[in-house]
Amino acid sequence: DIVSGLLGSVLNAFTTVDQNTLIGTWNFKGSAFVFESENSLANLGSDVIATQIEDKVDQYLAKFNIKEGVCTLTFNKDNTCTLVAGRRTLNGTYAYNVETKELTLTYAGMFTTTAYLVYDAGVVNILYQSDGLLNILKAISSTSTTGTLSMLKSLLNQYNGLRIGMAFGK
């Protein structure tokens, strides 16, 4: 399901997760996003358009093997993490700030990205500004998905104030 609403209210409305809750392997459920402001929500126009964006993003993510059944994210007690998407594996580290709900992920020294973590009913939503998600996709992409990455970037650039990411459940 789409996680939608205003970023501030979303972050405050959901359960605060402690690091112990994160520990374990999470299975990809679908794309997730929130709007940063009322203006960006108004610019988007309707839930119908939001659903269309979700469907498109899920299609693009699937081309990177980020889909149910083949994509997992594991958080370990020692602050290491592993993202598996099909046959590709990204090893890294993470830091989570409970108060700000910010999750910082660093993958093999390649890049660092910060996301907001929204947790509700056993689902953790990791929400990036579009560049954060695109960096992860670049790291796991092959040359055959370069065009897909460009198309996804173009789609995301159409919607200012949109935080996009991935939803995971245990």
Coordinates of C-alpha atoms in Angstrom, one line a residue:
D1 CA 0.0 0.0 0.0
I2 CA 1.0 3.6 -0.6
V3 CA 2.2 5.4 2.5
S4 CA 0.9 8.9 1.8
G5 CA 0.4 12.1 3.7
L6 CA 2.4 15.0 4.8
L7 CA 6.0 14.2 5.9
G8 CA 5.9 15.9 9.2
S9 CA 2.6 14.4 10.3
V10 CA 3.6 11.0 8.9
L11 CA 6.8 11.0 10.9
N12 CA 4.9 11.9 14.1
A13 CA 1.9 9.7 13.5
F14 CA 3.7 6.3 13.3
T15 CA 5.4 4.2 15.9
T16 CA 8.9 5.1 16.9
V17 CA 11.2 2.2 16.1
D18 CA 14.1 1.4 18.3
Q19 CA 17.2 -0.3 16.8
N20 CA 16.2 -3.7 18.3
T21 CA 13.0 -3.6 16.2
L22 CA 15.1 -3.2 13.0
I23 CA 17.3 -6.2 13.7
G24 CA 16.6 -9.0 11.3
T25 CA 15.7 -9.7 7.7
W26 CA 13.0 -7.6 6.1
N27 CA 11.3 -8.7 2.8
F28 CA 10.4 -6.1 0.1
K29 CA 6.7 -5.4 -0.1
G30 CA 6.5 -2.5 -2.6
S31 CA 7.3 1.1 -3.2
A32 CA 6.4 3.7 -0.6
F33 CA 6.2 7.5 -0.6
V34 CA 5.1 10.5 1.3
F35 CA 4.7 14.2 0.4
E36 CA 6.8 16.8 2.1
S37 CA 4.3 19.6 2.1
E38 CA 0.6 20.4 1.4
N39 CA 1.8 22.1 -1.8
S40 CA 3.4 19.0 -3.1
L41 CA 0.3 17.0 -2.3
A42 CA -1.9 19.6 -4.0
N43 CA 0.4 19.6 -7.0
L44 CA 0.0 15.9 -7.3
G45 CA -3.7 16.3 -7.6
S46 CA -5.3 13.0 -6.5
D47 CA -5.0 9.6 -5.1
V48 CA -5.5 8.2 -8.6
I49 CA -2.3 9.9 -9.7
A50 CA -0.6 8.7 -6.5
T51 CA -1.6 5.1 -7.4
Q52 CA -0.3 5.5 -10.9
I53 CA 3.0 6.7 -9.6
E54 CA 3.2 3.7 -7.2
D55 CA 2.5 1.3 -10.1
K56 CA 5.1 2.9 -12.3
V57 CA 7.8 2.9 -9.6
D58 CA 7.0 -0.7 -8.7
Q59 CA 7.5 -1.6 -12.4
Y60 CA 10.8 0.2 -12.5
L61 CA 12.0 -1.3 -9.2
A62 CA 11.2 -4.8 -10.5
K63 CA 13.6 -4.3 -13.4
F64 CA 16.4 -4.0 -10.7
N65 CA 15.1 -7.2 -9.0
I66 CA 13.6 -5.1 -6.2
K67 CA 10.4 -7.0 -6.0
E68 CA 8.6 -9.4 -3.6
G69 CA 10.3 -12.7 -3.2
V70 CA 13.8 -11.6 -4.4
C71 CA 14.7 -8.5 -2.4
T72 CA 15.6 -8.4 1.3
L73 CA 17.2 -6.0 3.6
T74 CA 19.0 -7.3 6.7
F75 CA 20.0 -5.2 9.7
N76 CA 22.5 -6.7 12.1
K77 CA 23.2 -5.9 15.8
D78 CA 26.7 -4.7 14.9
N79 CA 25.3 -1.9 12.6
T80 CA 26.1 -3.8 9.4
C81 CA 23.4 -4.3 6.8
T82 CA 22.9 -6.2 3.6
L83 CA 20.6 -5.4 0.7
V84 CA 19.9 -8.4 -1.6
A85 CA 18.2 -7.8 -5.0
G86 CA 18.1 -10.9 -7.1
R87 CA 21.7 -11.9 -7.6
R88 CA 23.1 -8.6 -6.5
T89 CA 24.2 -7.9 -2.9
L90 CA 25.2 -4.6 -1.3
N91 CA 26.9 -4.8 2.0
G92 CA 27.1 -1.8 4.2
T93 CA 26.6 -0.2 7.6
Y94 CA 23.7 1.8 9.1
A95 CA 23.1 4.3 11.8
Y96 CA 19.6 5.0 13.1
N97 CA 18.6 8.2 15.0
V98 CA 15.4 7.3 17.0
E99 CA 14.5 10.9 17.7
T100 CA 14.7 12.2 14.1
K101 CA 13.7 8.9 12.5
E102 CA 16.7 9.2 10.1
L103 CA 18.4 6.1 8.8
T104 CA 21.8 6.6 7.3
L105 CA 23.0 3.8 5.0
T106 CA 26.6 3.5 3.7
Y107 CA 27.2 0.8 1.2
A108 CA 30.8 -0.5 0.8
G109 CA 32.2 3.0 0.8
M110 CA 30.4 3.6 -2.6
F111 CA 27.9 6.1 -1.3
T112 CA 26.0 7.2 1.8
T113 CA 22.3 8.1 1.8
T114 CA 20.0 9.3 4.5
A115 CA 16.3 8.3 4.6
Y116 CA 13.4 8.7 6.9
L117 CA 12.1 5.5 8.5
V118 CA 8.3 5.2 9.0
Y119 CA 7.1 2.1 10.8
D120 CA 3.5 0.9 11.1
A121 CA 1.8 -2.4 11.6
G122 CA 5.0 -4.5 11.1
V123 CA 6.0 -2.6 7.9
V124 CA 9.1 -0.4 7.8
N125 CA 9.1 2.2 5.0
I126 CA 12.5 3.6 4.1
L127 CA 11.8 6.9 2.4
Y128 CA 14.5 8.9 0.5
Q129 CA 14.6 12.1 -1.5
S130 CA 14.7 10.7 -5.0
D131 CA 18.5 10.9 -5.3
G132 CA 18.9 8.5 -2.4
L133 CA 16.9 5.8 -4.1
L134 CA 18.5 6.4 -7.4
N135 CA 22.0 5.9 -5.8
I136 CA 21.0 2.5 -4.5
L137 CA 19.6 1.5 -7.9
K138 CA 22.8 2.7 -9.6
A139 CA 24.9 0.5 -7.3
I140 CA 22.9 -2.6 -8.1
S141 CA 22.2 -1.9 -11.7
S142 CA 23.7 -3.5 -14.8
T143 CA 24.3 -1.8 -18.1
S144 CA 21.0 -3.2 -19.4
T145 CA 19.1 -1.2 -16.8
T146 CA 20.7 2.2 -17.5
G147 CA 17.8 3.4 -19.6
T148 CA 15.3 2.2 -16.9
L149 CA 17.2 4.3 -14.4
S150 CA 17.0 7.4 -16.6
M151 CA 13.2 6.9 -17.1
L152 CA 12.7 6.5 -13.3
K153 CA 14.7 9.6 -12.6
S154 CA 12.6 11.5 -15.2
L155 CA 9.4 10.3 -13.6
L156 CA 10.5 11.3 -10.0
N157 CA 11.7 14.7 -11.2
Q158 CA 8.2 15.5 -12.2
Y159 CA 7.0 15.5 -8.6
N160 CA 8.7 18.0 -6.3
G161 CA 8.3 17.4 -2.6
L162 CA 8.0 13.6 -3.0
R163 CA 10.0 11.2 -0.8
I164 CA 10.1 7.8 -2.4
G165 CA 11.4 4.5 -1.1
M166 CA 10.7 0.9 -0.3
A167 CA 8.4 -0.9 2.1
F168 CA 9.6 -4.0 3.9
G169 CA 7.9 -6.5 6.2
K170 CA 9.2 -9.4 8.3

